[in-house]
Amino acid sequence: MIHLENVKLIKYIEEYDPVSDKNVTYKQITLTERVKITKTSFTNSHTYLIQADKDINDRANYIVPFDDPDINLRSDYQIYRRINGFLQPSEIKASRRRLGLSLRELAAILGMSFSTLSEIENGLVLHSQIQDNLLRLLAHGDLLQQLAVYHKNYVISHFDSKTFESIMKKLKHTEILKLQG
């Protein structure tokens, strides 16, 4: 049972329904829901659409927004990361860019697949604690340099010697700027 005092009507919207070949009016609502991801529980405000003529108490009538079907999931992931002290995707992306590294370069240094790192940076997946620990090396160019040196052959096998040297220069340059500033 939905507690109506928990539901807020945001606005009415019209969307084209290709099945009926008609415009359909929806109520866009938000409500606070209990969420559990692994062992972490919290409440979060979620957004749904309900056809204007449908019962708001029937969860079967709830549809995620057509233009952003992952809105609730992304919001849940953001809260989960904050509660558990994990880096947010925007922080990871900003740190990587500050170092001047491409996604592929950083993935090779960390021993992570390019697609996994891309999904983490874009907030599409939750990263593990061990991945978070690795990603925290982005704040420590000297440690990231050491990691790259330890895995030099692996990095070179994914690129070439010239690219490895370029990566090392970027990391050294970042450390020099850090010391100067």
PDB file of C-alpha atoms in Angstrom:
ATOM      1  CA  MET A   1       0.000   0.000   0.000  1.00  0.00           C
ATOM      2  CA  ILE A   2       1.317   3.419  -0.970  1.00  0.00           C
ATOM      3  CA  HIS A   3       0.936   6.148   1.648  1.00  0.00           C
ATOM      4  CA  LEU A   4      -0.447   9.075  -0.325  1.00  0.00           C
ATOM      5  CA  GLU A   5       1.099  11.618   2.053  1.00  0.00           C
ATOM      6  CA  ASN A   6       4.427  10.261   0.809  1.00  0.00           C
ATOM      7  CA  VAL A   7       3.534  10.989  -2.854  1.00  0.00           C
ATOM      8  CA  LYS A   8       4.125  14.404  -4.415  1.00  0.00           C
ATOM      9  CA  LEU A   9       2.662  15.350  -7.770  1.00  0.00           C
ATOM     10  CA  ILE A  10       5.328  17.165  -9.762  1.00  0.00           C
ATOM     11  CA  LYS A  11       3.520  17.855 -13.031  1.00  0.00           C
ATOM     12  CA  TYR A  12       1.378  16.440 -15.801  1.00  0.00           C
ATOM     13  CA  ILE A  13       3.094  15.472 -19.044  1.00  0.00           C
ATOM     14  CA  GLU A  14       1.894  14.181 -22.384  1.00  0.00           C
ATOM     15  CA  GLU A  15       3.717  11.415 -24.221  1.00  0.00           C
ATOM     16  CA  TYR A  16       2.949   9.782 -27.540  1.00  0.00           C
ATOM     17  CA  ASP A  17       1.969   6.109 -27.237  1.00  0.00           C
ATOM     18  CA  PRO A  18       2.851   4.296 -30.478  1.00  0.00           C
ATOM     19  CA  VAL A  19       0.695   1.285 -29.521  1.00  0.00           C
ATOM     20  CA  SER A  20      -2.543   3.261 -29.296  1.00  0.00           C
ATOM     21  CA  ASP A  21      -1.342   5.973 -31.718  1.00  0.00           C
ATOM     22  CA  LYS A  22      -2.528   8.609 -29.224  1.00  0.00           C
ATOM     23  CA  ASN A  23      -1.063  11.098 -26.806  1.00  0.00           C
ATOM     24  CA  VAL A  24      -1.348   9.861 -23.227  1.00  0.00           C
ATOM     25  CA  THR A  25      -1.360  12.108 -20.161  1.00  0.00           C
ATOM     26  CA  TYR A  26       0.813  11.035 -17.229  1.00  0.00           C
ATOM     27  CA  LYS A  27       1.262  12.298 -13.699  1.00  0.00           C
ATOM     28  CA  GLN A  28       4.920  12.673 -12.785  1.00  0.00           C
ATOM     29  CA  ILE A  29       5.257  11.904  -9.084  1.00  0.00           C
ATOM     30  CA  THR A  30       7.985  11.506  -6.500  1.00  0.00           C
ATOM     31  CA  LEU A  31       7.808   9.366  -3.415  1.00  0.00           C
ATOM     32  CA  THR A  32      10.208   8.308  -0.708  1.00  0.00           C
ATOM     33  CA  GLU A  33      11.108   4.629  -0.849  1.00  0.00           C
ATOM     34  CA  ARG A  34      13.256   2.320   1.227  1.00  0.00           C
ATOM     35  CA  VAL A  35      16.272   1.010  -0.717  1.00  0.00           C
ATOM     36  CA  LYS A  36      18.707  -1.777   0.121  1.00  0.00           C
ATOM     37  CA  ILE A  37      21.933  -2.289  -1.828  1.00  0.00           C
ATOM     38  CA  THR A  38      24.009  -5.176  -0.492  1.00  0.00           C
ATOM     39  CA  LYS A  39      23.879  -4.562   3.272  1.00  0.00           C
ATOM     40  CA  THR A  40      23.286  -0.813   3.096  1.00  0.00           C
ATOM     41  CA  SER A  41      19.719   0.429   3.669  1.00  0.00           C
ATOM     42  CA  PHE A  42      18.504   3.998   3.194  1.00  0.00           C
ATOM     43  CA  THR A  43      15.518   6.018   1.984  1.00  0.00           C
ATOM     44  CA  ASN A  44      15.509   7.965  -1.261  1.00  0.00           C
ATOM     45  CA  SER A  45      13.118  10.045  -3.324  1.00  0.00           C
ATOM     46  CA  HIS A  46      12.184   8.285  -6.584  1.00  0.00           C
ATOM     47  CA  THR A  47      10.439   9.627  -9.678  1.00  0.00           C
ATOM     48  CA  TYR A  48       7.732   7.760 -11.594  1.00  0.00           C
ATOM     49  CA  LEU A  49       5.084   8.326 -14.232  1.00  0.00           C
ATOM     50  CA  ILE A  50       1.502   7.092 -13.842  1.00  0.00           C
ATOM     51  CA  GLN A  51      -1.168   7.379 -16.510  1.00  0.00           C
ATOM     52  CA  ALA A  52      -3.504  10.141 -15.340  1.00  0.00           C
ATOM     53  CA  ASP A  53      -6.524   7.820 -15.276  1.00  0.00           C
ATOM     54  CA  LYS A  54      -4.774   4.983 -13.368  1.00  0.00           C
ATOM     55  CA  ASP A  55      -4.816   4.214  -9.625  1.00  0.00           C
ATOM     56  CA  ILE A  56      -1.882   5.848  -7.843  1.00  0.00           C
ATOM     57  CA  ASN A  57      -2.034   3.132  -5.128  1.00  0.00           C
ATOM     58  CA  ASP A  58      -1.282   0.328  -7.588  1.00  0.00           C
ATOM     59  CA  ARG A  59       2.486  -0.091  -8.003  1.00  0.00           C
ATOM     60  CA  ALA A  60       1.867  -1.931 -11.275  1.00  0.00           C
ATOM     61  CA  ASN A  61       0.931   1.463 -12.758  1.00  0.00           C
ATOM     62  CA  TYR A  62       4.320   3.020 -11.961  1.00  0.00           C
ATOM     63  CA  ILE A  63       6.609   3.597 -14.933  1.00  0.00           C
ATOM     64  CA  VAL A  64      10.110   5.063 -14.867  1.00  0.00           C
ATOM     65  CA  PRO A  65      10.460   8.322 -16.829  1.00  0.00           C
ATOM     66  CA  PHE A  66      10.794   7.643 -20.551  1.00  0.00           C
ATOM     67  CA  ASP A  67      13.492  10.272 -21.078  1.00  0.00           C
ATOM     68  CA  ASP A  68      15.637   9.065 -18.140  1.00  0.00           C
ATOM     69  CA  PRO A  69      14.795   5.477 -17.136  1.00  0.00           C
ATOM     70  CA  ASP A  70      17.863   5.184 -14.853  1.00  0.00           C
ATOM     71  CA  ILE A  71      17.158   8.313 -12.791  1.00  0.00           C
ATOM     72  CA  ASN A  72      16.220   6.398  -9.623  1.00  0.00           C
ATOM     73  CA  LEU A  73      19.050   3.890  -9.936  1.00  0.00           C
ATOM     74  CA  ARG A  74      21.681   6.621 -10.432  1.00  0.00           C
ATOM     75  CA  SER A  75      20.349   8.481  -7.422  1.00  0.00           C
ATOM     76  CA  ASP A  76      20.430   5.301  -5.297  1.00  0.00           C
ATOM     77  CA  TYR A  77      24.012   4.596  -6.381  1.00  0.00           C
ATOM     78  CA  GLN A  78      25.061   8.147  -5.492  1.00  0.00           C
ATOM     79  CA  ILE A  79      23.653   7.825  -1.972  1.00  0.00           C
ATOM     80  CA  TYR A  80      25.164   4.349  -1.544  1.00  0.00           C
ATOM     81  CA  ARG A  81      28.607   5.698  -2.518  1.00  0.00           C
ATOM     82  CA  ARG A  82      28.273   8.636  -0.122  1.00  0.00           C
ATOM     83  CA  ILE A  83      27.176   6.448   2.813  1.00  0.00           C
ATOM     84  CA  ASN A  84      30.015   3.976   2.235  1.00  0.00           C
ATOM     85  CA  GLY A  85      32.719   6.569   1.543  1.00  0.00           C
ATOM     86  CA  PHE A  86      33.221   5.606  -2.106  1.00  0.00           C
ATOM     87  CA  LEU A  87      34.391   8.073  -4.740  1.00  0.00           C
ATOM     88  CA  GLN A  88      31.664   9.541  -6.942  1.00  0.00           C
ATOM     89  CA  PRO A  89      31.944   9.141 -10.749  1.00  0.00           C
ATOM     90  CA  SER A  90      32.449  12.889 -11.215  1.00  0.00           C
ATOM     91  CA  GLU A  91      35.391  12.841  -8.768  1.00  0.00           C
ATOM     92  CA  ILE A  92      37.007   9.925 -10.593  1.00  0.00           C
ATOM     93  CA  LYS A  93      36.616  11.552 -14.001  1.00  0.00           C
ATOM     94  CA  ALA A  94      37.929  14.925 -12.754  1.00  0.00           C
ATOM     95  CA  SER A  95      40.996  13.287 -11.162  1.00  0.00           C
ATOM     96  CA  ARG A  96      41.791  11.297 -14.300  1.00  0.00           C
ATOM     97  CA  ARG A  97      41.490  14.408 -16.465  1.00  0.00           C
ATOM     98  CA  ARG A  98      43.642  16.422 -14.041  1.00  0.00           C
ATOM     99  CA  LEU A  99      46.366  13.816 -14.561  1.00  0.00           C
ATOM    100  CA  GLY A 100      45.946  14.065 -18.343  1.00  0.00           C
ATOM    101  CA  LEU A 101      45.299  10.333 -18.700  1.00  0.00           C
ATOM    102  CA  SER A 102      42.879   8.717 -21.117  1.00  0.00           C
ATOM    103  CA  LEU A 103      40.443   6.089 -19.905  1.00  0.00           C
ATOM    104  CA  ARG A 104      42.498   3.399 -21.640  1.00  0.00           C
ATOM    105  CA  GLU A 105      45.774   4.596 -20.098  1.00  0.00           C
ATOM    106  CA  LEU A 106      44.374   4.672 -16.571  1.00  0.00           C
ATOM    107  CA  ALA A 107      42.648   1.312 -17.010  1.00  0.00           C
ATOM    108  CA  ALA A 108      45.954  -0.274 -18.058  1.00  0.00           C
ATOM    109  CA  ILE A 109      47.815   1.225 -15.075  1.00  0.00           C
ATOM    110  CA  LEU A 110      45.151   0.038 -12.619  1.00  0.00           C
ATOM    111  CA  GLY A 111      44.775  -3.386 -14.240  1.00  0.00           C
ATOM    112  CA  MET A 112      41.110  -2.721 -14.888  1.00  0.00           C
ATOM    113  CA  SER A 113      39.268  -3.223 -18.155  1.00  0.00           C
ATOM    114  CA  PHE A 114      38.538  -0.092 -20.169  1.00  0.00           C
ATOM    115  CA  SER A 115      34.811  -0.883 -20.241  1.00  0.00           C
ATOM    116  CA  THR A 116      34.647  -1.325 -16.452  1.00  0.00           C
ATOM    117  CA  LEU A 117      36.418   1.978 -15.828  1.00  0.00           C
ATOM    118  CA  SER A 118      34.159   3.710 -18.356  1.00  0.00           C
ATOM    119  CA  GLU A 119      31.032   2.314 -16.667  1.00  0.00           C
ATOM    120  CA  ILE A 120      32.334   3.429 -13.253  1.00  0.00           C
ATOM    121  CA  GLU A 121      33.111   6.953 -14.519  1.00  0.00           C
ATOM    122  CA  ASN A 122      29.684   7.228 -16.116  1.00  0.00           C
ATOM    123  CA  GLY A 123      27.903   6.056 -12.957  1.00  0.00           C
ATOM    124  CA  LEU A 124      26.427   2.995 -14.657  1.00  0.00           C
ATOM    125  CA  VAL A 125      27.778   0.502 -12.112  1.00  0.00           C
ATOM    126  CA  LEU A 126      28.810   0.492  -8.489  1.00  0.00           C
ATOM    127  CA  HIS A 127      32.484  -0.148  -8.080  1.00  0.00           C
ATOM    128  CA  SER A 128      33.844  -2.494  -5.443  1.00  0.00           C
ATOM    129  CA  GLN A 129      35.833  -1.462  -2.397  1.00  0.00           C
ATOM    130  CA  ILE A 130      39.046  -2.752  -3.954  1.00  0.00           C
ATOM    131  CA  GLN A 131      38.333  -0.744  -7.124  1.00  0.00           C
ATOM    132  CA  ASP A 132      37.679   2.315  -4.947  1.00  0.00           C
ATOM    133  CA  ASN A 133      41.037   1.786  -3.234  1.00  0.00           C
ATOM    134  CA  LEU A 134      42.764   1.657  -6.630  1.00  0.00           C
ATOM    135  CA  LEU A 135      40.913   4.739  -7.860  1.00  0.00           C
ATOM    136  CA  ARG A 136      42.024   6.677  -4.779  1.00  0.00           C
ATOM    137  CA  LEU A 137      45.559   6.434  -6.163  1.00  0.00           C
ATOM    138  CA  LEU A 138      44.477   9.163  -8.604  1.00  0.00           C
ATOM    139  CA  ALA A 139      45.023  11.638  -5.767  1.00  0.00           C
ATOM    140  CA  HIS A 140      48.604  10.403  -5.381  1.00  0.00           C
ATOM    141  CA  GLY A 141      50.483  10.703  -8.658  1.00  0.00           C
ATOM    142  CA  ASP A 142      53.667   9.362  -7.060  1.00  0.00           C
ATOM    143  CA  LEU A 143      51.935   6.113  -6.046  1.00  0.00           C
ATOM    144  CA  LEU A 144      50.267   5.870  -9.450  1.00  0.00           C
ATOM    145  CA  GLN A 145      53.732   6.260 -11.025  1.00  0.00           C
ATOM    146  CA  GLN A 146      55.036   3.401  -8.897  1.00  0.00           C
ATOM    147  CA  LEU A 147      52.097   1.236  -9.894  1.00  0.00           C
ATOM    148  CA  ALA A 148      52.744   2.016 -13.567  1.00  0.00           C
ATOM    149  CA  VAL A 149      56.418   1.083 -13.135  1.00  0.00           C
ATOM    150  CA  TYR A 150      55.531  -2.177 -11.369  1.00  0.00           C
ATOM    151  CA  HIS A 151      53.273  -3.074 -14.278  1.00  0.00           C
ATOM    152  CA  LYS A 152      55.381  -1.546 -17.037  1.00  0.00           C
ATOM    153  CA  ASN A 153      55.339  -4.645 -19.250  1.00  0.00           C
ATOM    154  CA  TYR A 154      51.582  -4.981 -18.864  1.00  0.00           C
ATOM    155  CA  VAL A 155      51.026  -1.323 -19.793  1.00  0.00           C
ATOM    156  CA  ILE A 156      53.418  -1.601 -22.762  1.00  0.00           C
ATOM    157  CA  SER A 157      51.630  -4.758 -23.935  1.00  0.00           C
ATOM    158  CA  HIS A 158      48.417  -2.714 -24.134  1.00  0.00           C
ATOM    159  CA  PHE A 159      50.085   0.223 -25.876  1.00  0.00           C
ATOM    160  CA  ASP A 160      53.791   0.563 -26.675  1.00  0.00           C
ATOM    161  CA  SER A 161      56.982   1.897 -25.062  1.00  0.00           C
ATOM    162  CA  LYS A 162      56.392   5.393 -26.402  1.00  0.00           C
ATOM    163  CA  THR A 163      52.928   5.579 -24.822  1.00  0.00           C
ATOM    164  CA  PHE A 164      54.297   4.232 -21.536  1.00  0.00           C
ATOM    165  CA  GLU A 165      56.916   7.009 -21.493  1.00  0.00           C
ATOM    166  CA  SER A 166      54.204   9.567 -22.294  1.00  0.00           C
ATOM    167  CA  ILE A 167      52.122   8.302 -19.364  1.00  0.00           C
ATOM    168  CA  MET A 168      55.120   8.554 -17.040  1.00  0.00           C
ATOM    169  CA  LYS A 169      55.787  12.145 -18.186  1.00  0.00           C
ATOM    170  CA  LYS A 170      52.168  13.098 -17.500  1.00  0.00           C
ATOM    171  CA  LEU A 171      52.338  11.617 -14.008  1.00  0.00           C
ATOM    172  CA  LYS A 172      55.712  13.232 -13.240  1.00  0.00           C
ATOM    173  CA  HIS A 173      54.484  16.599 -14.555  1.00  0.00           C
ATOM    174  CA  THR A 174      51.423  16.389 -12.304  1.00  0.00           C
ATOM    175  CA  GLU A 175      53.610  15.628  -9.288  1.00  0.00           C
ATOM    176  CA  ILE A 176      55.909  18.572 -10.096  1.00  0.00           C
ATOM    177  CA  LEU A 177      52.891  20.897 -10.320  1.00  0.00           C
ATOM    178  CA  LYS A 178      51.597  19.491  -7.029  1.00  0.00           C
ATOM    179  CA  LEU A 179      54.928  20.221  -5.319  1.00  0.00           C
ATOM    180  CA  GLN A 180      55.073  23.744  -6.758  1.00  0.00           C
ATOM    181  CA  GLY A 181      51.601  24.665  -5.921  1.00  0.00           C
TER     182      GLY A 181
END
